[in-house]
Coordinates of C-alpha atoms in Angstrom, one line a residue:
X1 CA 0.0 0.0 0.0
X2 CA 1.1 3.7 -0.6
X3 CA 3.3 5.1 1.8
X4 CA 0.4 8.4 2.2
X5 CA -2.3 7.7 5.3
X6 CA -6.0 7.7 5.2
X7 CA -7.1 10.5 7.5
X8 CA -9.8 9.9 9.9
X9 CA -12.4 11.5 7.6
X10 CA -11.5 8.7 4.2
X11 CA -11.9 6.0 7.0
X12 CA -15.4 7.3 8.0
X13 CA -16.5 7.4 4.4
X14 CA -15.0 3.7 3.6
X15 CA -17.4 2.6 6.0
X16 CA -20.2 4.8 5.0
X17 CA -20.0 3.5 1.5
X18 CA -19.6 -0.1 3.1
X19 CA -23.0 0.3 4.7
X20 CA -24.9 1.8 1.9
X21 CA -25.6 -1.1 0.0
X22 CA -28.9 -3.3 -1.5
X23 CA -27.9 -5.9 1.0
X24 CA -28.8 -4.4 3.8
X25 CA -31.3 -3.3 2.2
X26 CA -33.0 -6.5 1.4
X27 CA -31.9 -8.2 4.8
X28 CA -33.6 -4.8 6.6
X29 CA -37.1 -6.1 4.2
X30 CA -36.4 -9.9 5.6
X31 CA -37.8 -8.0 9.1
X32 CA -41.0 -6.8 8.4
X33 CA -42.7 -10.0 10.1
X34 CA -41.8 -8.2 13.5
X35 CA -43.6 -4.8 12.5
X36 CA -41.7 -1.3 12.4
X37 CA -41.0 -0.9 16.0
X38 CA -40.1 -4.1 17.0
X39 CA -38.4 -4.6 14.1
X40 CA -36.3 -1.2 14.4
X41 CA -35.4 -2.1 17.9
X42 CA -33.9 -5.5 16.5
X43 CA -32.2 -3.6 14.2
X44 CA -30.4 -1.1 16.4
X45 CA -29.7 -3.8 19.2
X46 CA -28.3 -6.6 16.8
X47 CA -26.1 -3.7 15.2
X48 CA -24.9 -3.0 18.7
X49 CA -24.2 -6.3 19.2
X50 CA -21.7 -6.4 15.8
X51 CA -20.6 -3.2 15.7
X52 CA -18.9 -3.8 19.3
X53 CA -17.2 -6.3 17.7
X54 CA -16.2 -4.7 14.8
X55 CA -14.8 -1.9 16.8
X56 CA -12.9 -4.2 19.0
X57 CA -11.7 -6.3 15.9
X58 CA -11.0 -2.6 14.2
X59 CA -8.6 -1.8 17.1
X60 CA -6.4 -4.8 17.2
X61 CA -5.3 -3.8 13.6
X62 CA -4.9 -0.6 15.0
X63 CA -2.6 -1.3 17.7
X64 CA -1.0 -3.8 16.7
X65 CA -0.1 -2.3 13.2
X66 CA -1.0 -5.6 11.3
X67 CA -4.3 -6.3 8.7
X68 CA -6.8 -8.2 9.1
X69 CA -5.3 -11.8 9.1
X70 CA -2.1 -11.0 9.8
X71 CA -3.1 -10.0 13.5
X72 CA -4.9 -13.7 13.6
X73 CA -1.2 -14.5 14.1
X74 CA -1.7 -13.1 17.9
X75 CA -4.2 -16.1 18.8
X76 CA -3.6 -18.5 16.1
X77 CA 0.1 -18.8 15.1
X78 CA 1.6 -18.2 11.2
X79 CA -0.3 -21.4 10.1
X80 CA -3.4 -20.8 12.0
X81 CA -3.3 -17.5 10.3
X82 CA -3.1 -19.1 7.1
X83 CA -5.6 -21.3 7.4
X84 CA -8.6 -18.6 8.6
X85 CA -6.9 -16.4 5.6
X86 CA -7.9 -19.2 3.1
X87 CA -11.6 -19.4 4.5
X88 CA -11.8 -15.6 4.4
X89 CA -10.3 -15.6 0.9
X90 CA -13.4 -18.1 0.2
X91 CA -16.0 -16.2 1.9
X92 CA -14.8 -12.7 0.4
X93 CA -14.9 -14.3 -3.3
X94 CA -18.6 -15.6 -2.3
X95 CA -19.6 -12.0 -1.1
X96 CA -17.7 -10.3 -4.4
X97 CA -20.2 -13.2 -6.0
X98 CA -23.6 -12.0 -3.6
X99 CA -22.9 -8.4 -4.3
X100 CA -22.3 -8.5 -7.9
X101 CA -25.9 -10.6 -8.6
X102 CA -27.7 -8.7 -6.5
X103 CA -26.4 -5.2 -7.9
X104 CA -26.7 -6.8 -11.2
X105 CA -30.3 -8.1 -10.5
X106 CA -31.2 -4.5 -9.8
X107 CA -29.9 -2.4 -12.2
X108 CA -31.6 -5.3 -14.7
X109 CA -35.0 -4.3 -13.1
X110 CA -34.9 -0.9 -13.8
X111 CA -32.7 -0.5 -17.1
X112 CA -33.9 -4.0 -19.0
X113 CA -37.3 -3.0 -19.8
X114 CA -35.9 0.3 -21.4
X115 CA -33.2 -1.7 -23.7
X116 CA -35.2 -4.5 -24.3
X117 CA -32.3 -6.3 -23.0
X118 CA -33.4 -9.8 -20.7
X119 CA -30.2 -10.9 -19.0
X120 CA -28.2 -9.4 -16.2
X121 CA -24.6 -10.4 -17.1
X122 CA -24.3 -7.4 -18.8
X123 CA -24.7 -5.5 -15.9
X124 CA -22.9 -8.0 -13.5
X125 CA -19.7 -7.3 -15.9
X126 CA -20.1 -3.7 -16.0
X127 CA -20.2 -3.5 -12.2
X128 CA -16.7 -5.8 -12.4
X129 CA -15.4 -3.8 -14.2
X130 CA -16.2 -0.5 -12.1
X131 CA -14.8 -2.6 -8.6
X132 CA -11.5 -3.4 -10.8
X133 CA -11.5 0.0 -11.6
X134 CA -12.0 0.6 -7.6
X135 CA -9.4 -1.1 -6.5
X136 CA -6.8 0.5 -8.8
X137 CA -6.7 3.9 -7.8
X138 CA -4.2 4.8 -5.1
X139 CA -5.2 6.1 -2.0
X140 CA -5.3 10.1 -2.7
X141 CA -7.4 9.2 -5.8
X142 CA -9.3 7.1 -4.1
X143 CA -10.0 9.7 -1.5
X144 CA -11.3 12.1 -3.7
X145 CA -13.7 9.7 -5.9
X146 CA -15.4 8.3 -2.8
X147 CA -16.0 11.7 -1.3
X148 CA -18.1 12.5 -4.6
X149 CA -19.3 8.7 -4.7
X150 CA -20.8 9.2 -1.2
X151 CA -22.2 12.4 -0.6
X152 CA -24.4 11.6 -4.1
X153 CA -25.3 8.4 -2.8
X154 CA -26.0 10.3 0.7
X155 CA -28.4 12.4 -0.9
X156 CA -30.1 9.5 -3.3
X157 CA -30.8 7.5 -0.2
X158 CA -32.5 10.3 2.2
X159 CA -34.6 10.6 -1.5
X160 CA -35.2 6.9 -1.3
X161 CA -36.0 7.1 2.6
X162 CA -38.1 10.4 2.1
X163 CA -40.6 8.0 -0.9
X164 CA -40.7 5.4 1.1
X165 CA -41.9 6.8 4.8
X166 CA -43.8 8.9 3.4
X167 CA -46.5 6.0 2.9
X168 CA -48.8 5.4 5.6
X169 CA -50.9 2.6 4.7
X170 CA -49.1 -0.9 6.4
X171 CA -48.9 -3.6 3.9
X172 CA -49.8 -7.1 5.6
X173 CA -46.3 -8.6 4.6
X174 CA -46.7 -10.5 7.6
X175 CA -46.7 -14.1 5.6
X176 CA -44.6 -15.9 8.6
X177 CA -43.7 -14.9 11.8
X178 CA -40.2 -14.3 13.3
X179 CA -39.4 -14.2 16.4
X180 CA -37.0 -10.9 18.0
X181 CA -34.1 -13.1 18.6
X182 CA -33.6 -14.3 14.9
X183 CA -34.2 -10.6 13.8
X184 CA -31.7 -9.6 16.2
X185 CA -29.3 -12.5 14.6
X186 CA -29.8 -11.2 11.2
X187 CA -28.7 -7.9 12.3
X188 CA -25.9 -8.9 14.1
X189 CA -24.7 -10.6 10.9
X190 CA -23.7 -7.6 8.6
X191 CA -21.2 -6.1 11.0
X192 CA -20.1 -9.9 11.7
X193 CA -19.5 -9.9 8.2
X194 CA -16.7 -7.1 8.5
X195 CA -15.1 -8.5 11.4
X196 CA -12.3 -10.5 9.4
X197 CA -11.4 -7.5 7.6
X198 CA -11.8 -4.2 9.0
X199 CA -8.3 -4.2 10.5
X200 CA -7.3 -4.3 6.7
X201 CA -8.7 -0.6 6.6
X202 CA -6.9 0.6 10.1
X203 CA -3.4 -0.6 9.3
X204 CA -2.9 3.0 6.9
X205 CA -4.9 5.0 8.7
X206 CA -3.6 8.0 9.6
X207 CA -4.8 8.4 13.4
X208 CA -5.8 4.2 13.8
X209 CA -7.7 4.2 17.2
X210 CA -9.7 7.6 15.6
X211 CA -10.3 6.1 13.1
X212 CA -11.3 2.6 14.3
X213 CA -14.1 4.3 16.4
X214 CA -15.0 6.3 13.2
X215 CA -15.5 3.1 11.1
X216 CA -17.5 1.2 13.5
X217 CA -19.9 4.4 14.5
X218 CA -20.5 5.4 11.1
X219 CA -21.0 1.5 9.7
X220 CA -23.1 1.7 13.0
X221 CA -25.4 4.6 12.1
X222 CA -25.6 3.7 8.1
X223 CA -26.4 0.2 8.2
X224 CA -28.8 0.5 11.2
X225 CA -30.7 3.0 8.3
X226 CA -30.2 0.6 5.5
X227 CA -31.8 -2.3 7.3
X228 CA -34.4 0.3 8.2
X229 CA -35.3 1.6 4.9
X230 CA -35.6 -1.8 3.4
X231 CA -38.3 -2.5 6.9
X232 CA -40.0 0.3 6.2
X233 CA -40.4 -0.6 2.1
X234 CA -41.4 -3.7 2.9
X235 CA -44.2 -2.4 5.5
X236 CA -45.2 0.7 3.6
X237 CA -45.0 0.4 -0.2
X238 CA -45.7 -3.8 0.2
X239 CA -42.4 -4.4 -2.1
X240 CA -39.4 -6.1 -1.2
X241 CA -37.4 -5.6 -3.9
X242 CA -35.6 -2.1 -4.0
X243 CA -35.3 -1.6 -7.9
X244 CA -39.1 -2.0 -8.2
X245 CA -39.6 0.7 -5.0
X246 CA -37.2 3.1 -7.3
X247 CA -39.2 2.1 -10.5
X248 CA -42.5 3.2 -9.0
X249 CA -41.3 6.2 -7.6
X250 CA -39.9 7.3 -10.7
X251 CA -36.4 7.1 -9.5
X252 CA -35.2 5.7 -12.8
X253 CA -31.8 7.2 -13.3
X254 CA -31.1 8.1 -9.9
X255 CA -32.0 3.8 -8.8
X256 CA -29.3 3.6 -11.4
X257 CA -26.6 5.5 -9.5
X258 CA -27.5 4.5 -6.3
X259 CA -27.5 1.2 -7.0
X260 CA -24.3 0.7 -9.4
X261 CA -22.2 3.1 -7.0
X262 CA -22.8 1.2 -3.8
X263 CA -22.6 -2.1 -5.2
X264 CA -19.3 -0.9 -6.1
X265 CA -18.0 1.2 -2.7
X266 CA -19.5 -2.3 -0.8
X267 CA -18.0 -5.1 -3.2
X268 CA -14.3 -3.1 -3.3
X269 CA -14.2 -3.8 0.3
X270 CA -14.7 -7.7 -0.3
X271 CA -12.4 -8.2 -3.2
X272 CA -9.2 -5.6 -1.8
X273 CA -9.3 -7.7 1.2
X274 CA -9.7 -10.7 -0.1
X275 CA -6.5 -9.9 -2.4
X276 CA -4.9 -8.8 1.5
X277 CA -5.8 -12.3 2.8
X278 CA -4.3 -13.6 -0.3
X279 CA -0.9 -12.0 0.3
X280 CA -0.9 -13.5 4.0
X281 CA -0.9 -16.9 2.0
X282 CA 1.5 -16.7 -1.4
X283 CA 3.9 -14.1 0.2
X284 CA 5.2 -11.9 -2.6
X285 CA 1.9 -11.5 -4.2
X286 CA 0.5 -8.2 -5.1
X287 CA -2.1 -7.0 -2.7
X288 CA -3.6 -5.3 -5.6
X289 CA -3.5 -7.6 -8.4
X290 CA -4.6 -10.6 -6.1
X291 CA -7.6 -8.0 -5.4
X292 CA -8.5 -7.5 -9.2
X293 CA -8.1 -11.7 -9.7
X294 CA -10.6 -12.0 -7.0
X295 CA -13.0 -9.5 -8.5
X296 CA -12.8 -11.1 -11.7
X297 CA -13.8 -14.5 -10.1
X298 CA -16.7 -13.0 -8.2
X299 CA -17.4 -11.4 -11.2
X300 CA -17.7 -15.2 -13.8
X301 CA -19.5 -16.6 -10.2
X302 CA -22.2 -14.2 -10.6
X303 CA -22.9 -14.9 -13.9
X304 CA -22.6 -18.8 -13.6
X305 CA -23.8 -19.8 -10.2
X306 CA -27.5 -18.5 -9.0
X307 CA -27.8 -18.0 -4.9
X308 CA -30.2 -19.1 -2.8
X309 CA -30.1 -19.2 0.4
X310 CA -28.8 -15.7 1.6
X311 CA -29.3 -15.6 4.9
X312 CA -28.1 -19.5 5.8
X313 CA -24.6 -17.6 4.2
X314 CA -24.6 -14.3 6.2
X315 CA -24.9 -17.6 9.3
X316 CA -22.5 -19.4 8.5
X317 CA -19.9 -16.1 8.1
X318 CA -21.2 -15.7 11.7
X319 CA -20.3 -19.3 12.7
X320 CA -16.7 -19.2 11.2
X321 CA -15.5 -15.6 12.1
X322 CA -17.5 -14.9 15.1
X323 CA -15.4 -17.6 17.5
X324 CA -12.4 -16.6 15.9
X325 CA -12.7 -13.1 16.8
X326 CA -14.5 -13.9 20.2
X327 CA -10.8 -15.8 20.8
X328 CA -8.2 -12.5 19.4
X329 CA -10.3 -10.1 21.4
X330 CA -9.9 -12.6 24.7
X331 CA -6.0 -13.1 23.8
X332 CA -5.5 -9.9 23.2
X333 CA -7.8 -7.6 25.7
X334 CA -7.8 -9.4 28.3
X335 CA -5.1 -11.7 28.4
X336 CA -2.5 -9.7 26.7
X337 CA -0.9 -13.0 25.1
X338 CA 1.0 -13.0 21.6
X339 CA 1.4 -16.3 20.0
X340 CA 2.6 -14.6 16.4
X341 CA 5.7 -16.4 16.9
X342 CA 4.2 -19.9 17.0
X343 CA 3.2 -21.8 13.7
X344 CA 0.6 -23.0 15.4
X345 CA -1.6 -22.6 18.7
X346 CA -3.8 -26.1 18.9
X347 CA -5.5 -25.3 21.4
X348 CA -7.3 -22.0 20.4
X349 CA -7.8 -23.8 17.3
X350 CA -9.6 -26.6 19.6
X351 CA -11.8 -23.9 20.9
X352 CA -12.9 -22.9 18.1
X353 CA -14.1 -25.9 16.7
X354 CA -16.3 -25.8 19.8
X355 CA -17.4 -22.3 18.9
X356 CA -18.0 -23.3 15.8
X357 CA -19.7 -26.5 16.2
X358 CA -21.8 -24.4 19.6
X359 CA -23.0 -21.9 17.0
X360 CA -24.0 -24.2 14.3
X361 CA -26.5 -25.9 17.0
X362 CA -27.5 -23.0 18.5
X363 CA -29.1 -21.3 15.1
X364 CA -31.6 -24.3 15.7
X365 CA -32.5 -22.2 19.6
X366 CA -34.5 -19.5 19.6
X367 CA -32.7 -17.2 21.8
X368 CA -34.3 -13.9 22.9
X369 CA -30.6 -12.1 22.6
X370 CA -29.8 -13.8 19.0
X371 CA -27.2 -16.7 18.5
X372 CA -24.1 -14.5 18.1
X373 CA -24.0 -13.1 21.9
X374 CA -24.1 -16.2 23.6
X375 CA -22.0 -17.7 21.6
X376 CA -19.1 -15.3 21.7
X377 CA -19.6 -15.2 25.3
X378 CA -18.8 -18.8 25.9
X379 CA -16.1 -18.6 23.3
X380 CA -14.2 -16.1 25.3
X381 CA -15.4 -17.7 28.8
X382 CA -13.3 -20.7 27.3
X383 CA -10.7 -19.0 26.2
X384 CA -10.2 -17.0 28.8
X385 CA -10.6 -20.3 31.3
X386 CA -8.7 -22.5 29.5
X387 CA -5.6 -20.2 30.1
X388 CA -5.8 -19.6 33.3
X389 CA -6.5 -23.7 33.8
X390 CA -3.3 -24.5 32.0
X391 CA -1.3 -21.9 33.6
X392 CA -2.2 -23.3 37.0
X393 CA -0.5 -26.9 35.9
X394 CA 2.2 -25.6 34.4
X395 CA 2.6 -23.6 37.9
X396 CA 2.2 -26.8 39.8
X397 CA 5.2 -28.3 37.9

């Protein structure tokens, strides 16, 4: 990366454009079972929930210096490090994949009836292209575009929020119910989703503990409003997907920018980290071009491979990284251990198995807090016990 630093300000607006997205937008409609109050309160309290995470995963990379899988060093050793950066590498070319059809999908809504056109891999490419495009500019560049990329997409979406609030009839979208702890779950998930990356974004930054709390209060604030405007479509217009909403309210060009530009300020995120996870791997690989290579296979994924099942993949992100990061904050906070050293540290990788496997039974409870809390709770319970367990025989000897 260039040797200039990202003020406080460029990190802010990262994360702004990371939150303004259709994904949170459609996850925000999954909510509307629970009603606009309820539903809001799920919101706000499963964002809490992640973004505390985020923040705390946001200020390992800043104190210690390192990126995002680097620092998994600390609790995991130089293979365990390896290992988590190969699942994030997978994960990050499945969201490049998500984001890509559903931008696509979108933009196809609004612009195919105009052309006469019928597929979306037009549009899937073009929106490639624009993330390759992304992810080359260096940072003072970069700088510059996003400010103009988000204060337009600012403005579009208080435009989008101000069309759809101002209904007042509540469509009956209640088809199934859900109950307040999987709502709070799906919440949670989003800044879960960050949480193997973030410190990718603090390791340049300028002023990293400023900007750490920057990140994780403006994802915070902007996503809490995504997942909001997409309840509030679905309980006031009766529509779930956002291209039609823009369609109807005559937002053709504007659904246009809105829609290509976030995909793109979201997806950039995925695939530049995704090349930084790379890098951890094959040392002496570009950052960048690793980035661009993982854009491109997002990109042929989201033309070949339909997705189903959205929300069983924002769980099992949860499952994966949520122990993981429930162990570095333990090691690392609390603890103050540093296993970088080590190639390996067996038995953090033993607890996670059991975070993992605790989580992957535990979406099957209905929890009134969500799955994530508990289960990051007694991921850092164990850590934290194991330690002091082991350091009591080794004391004995």
């Amino acid at each position: 990366m260039n040797a200039e630093k990202r003020t406080v300000f460029g990190s802010g607006l990262i994360w702004l454009g990371a939150a303004i997205s259709i994904a949170e937008i459609y996850t925000g409609t999954l909510l509307a079972p629970l009603g606009m109050a309820r539903g809001a309160a799920a919101v706000v309290a499963g964002h809490a929930v992640g973004g505390i995470m985020m923040y705390l995963a946001a200020m390992i990379g800043a104190d210690s210096g390192k990126g995002a899988m680097e620092s998994v060093k600390i609790s995991f050793g130089d293979r365990g490090a390896k290992f988590f950066a190969a699942l994030n590498v997978l994960q990050l070319v499945g969201w490049t994949a998500v984001m890509i059809i559903g931008g696509a999908s979108a933009l196809g809504t609004i612009l195919n009836p105009a052309l006469g056109h019928t597929g979306n891999s037009l549009w899937a490419a073009v929106i490639g292209i624009m993330i390759a495009i992304w992810i080359l500019l260096d940072i003072k560049n970069f700088e510059r575009a996003n400010k103009f990329a988000m204060a337009g997409l600012f403005l579009l979406t208080l435009l989008l929020s101000a069309i759809i609030f101002k209904g007042t009839n509540t469509h009956a979208l209640i088809r199934d119910t859900m109950s307040f702890g999987t709502a709070m779950e799906l919440s949670a998930a989003m800044p879960l989703s960050w949480l193997p990356l973030i410190s990718d974004y603090m390791r340049d930054a300028e002023r990293p503990r400023a900007s750490a709390a920057a990140a994780s209060a403006v994802y915070f604030a902007a996503s809490c409003w995504m997942y909001i405007i997409g309840l509030g479509a679905a309980l006031y217009t009766g529509e779930s997907d956002i291209a039609r909403i823009m369609l109807s309210a005559g937002l053709g060009i504007a659904g246009v920018i809105i829609i290509a530009v976030s995909t793109v300020t979201t997806t950039f995120l995925d695939a530049y980290s995704g090349g930084i996870s790379f890098a951890v791997i094959f040392k002496g690989i570009k950052e960048k071009a690793a980035a661009v290579a993982i854009c491109a296979i997002g990109t042929i994924l989201a033309v070949t491979v339909p997705v189903e099942s959205y929300s069983d993949y924002l769980y099992l992100i949860s499952s994966v990284f949520g122990p993981m990061i429930s162990i570095m904050i333990t090691d690392y906070f609390i603890l103050k251990k540093d296993c970088s050293e080590n190639i390996f540290v067996v038995r953090n990788i033993i607890i996670w198995i059991a975070g993992f496997a605790f989580y992957r039974w535990f979406i099957s409870v209905d929890c009134p807090l969500g799955n994530t809390l508990p289960v990051m709770a007694a991921t850092m319970f164990l850590t934290y016990a194991t330690d002091k367990f082991t350091s009591l025989i080794h004391s004995h000897h």
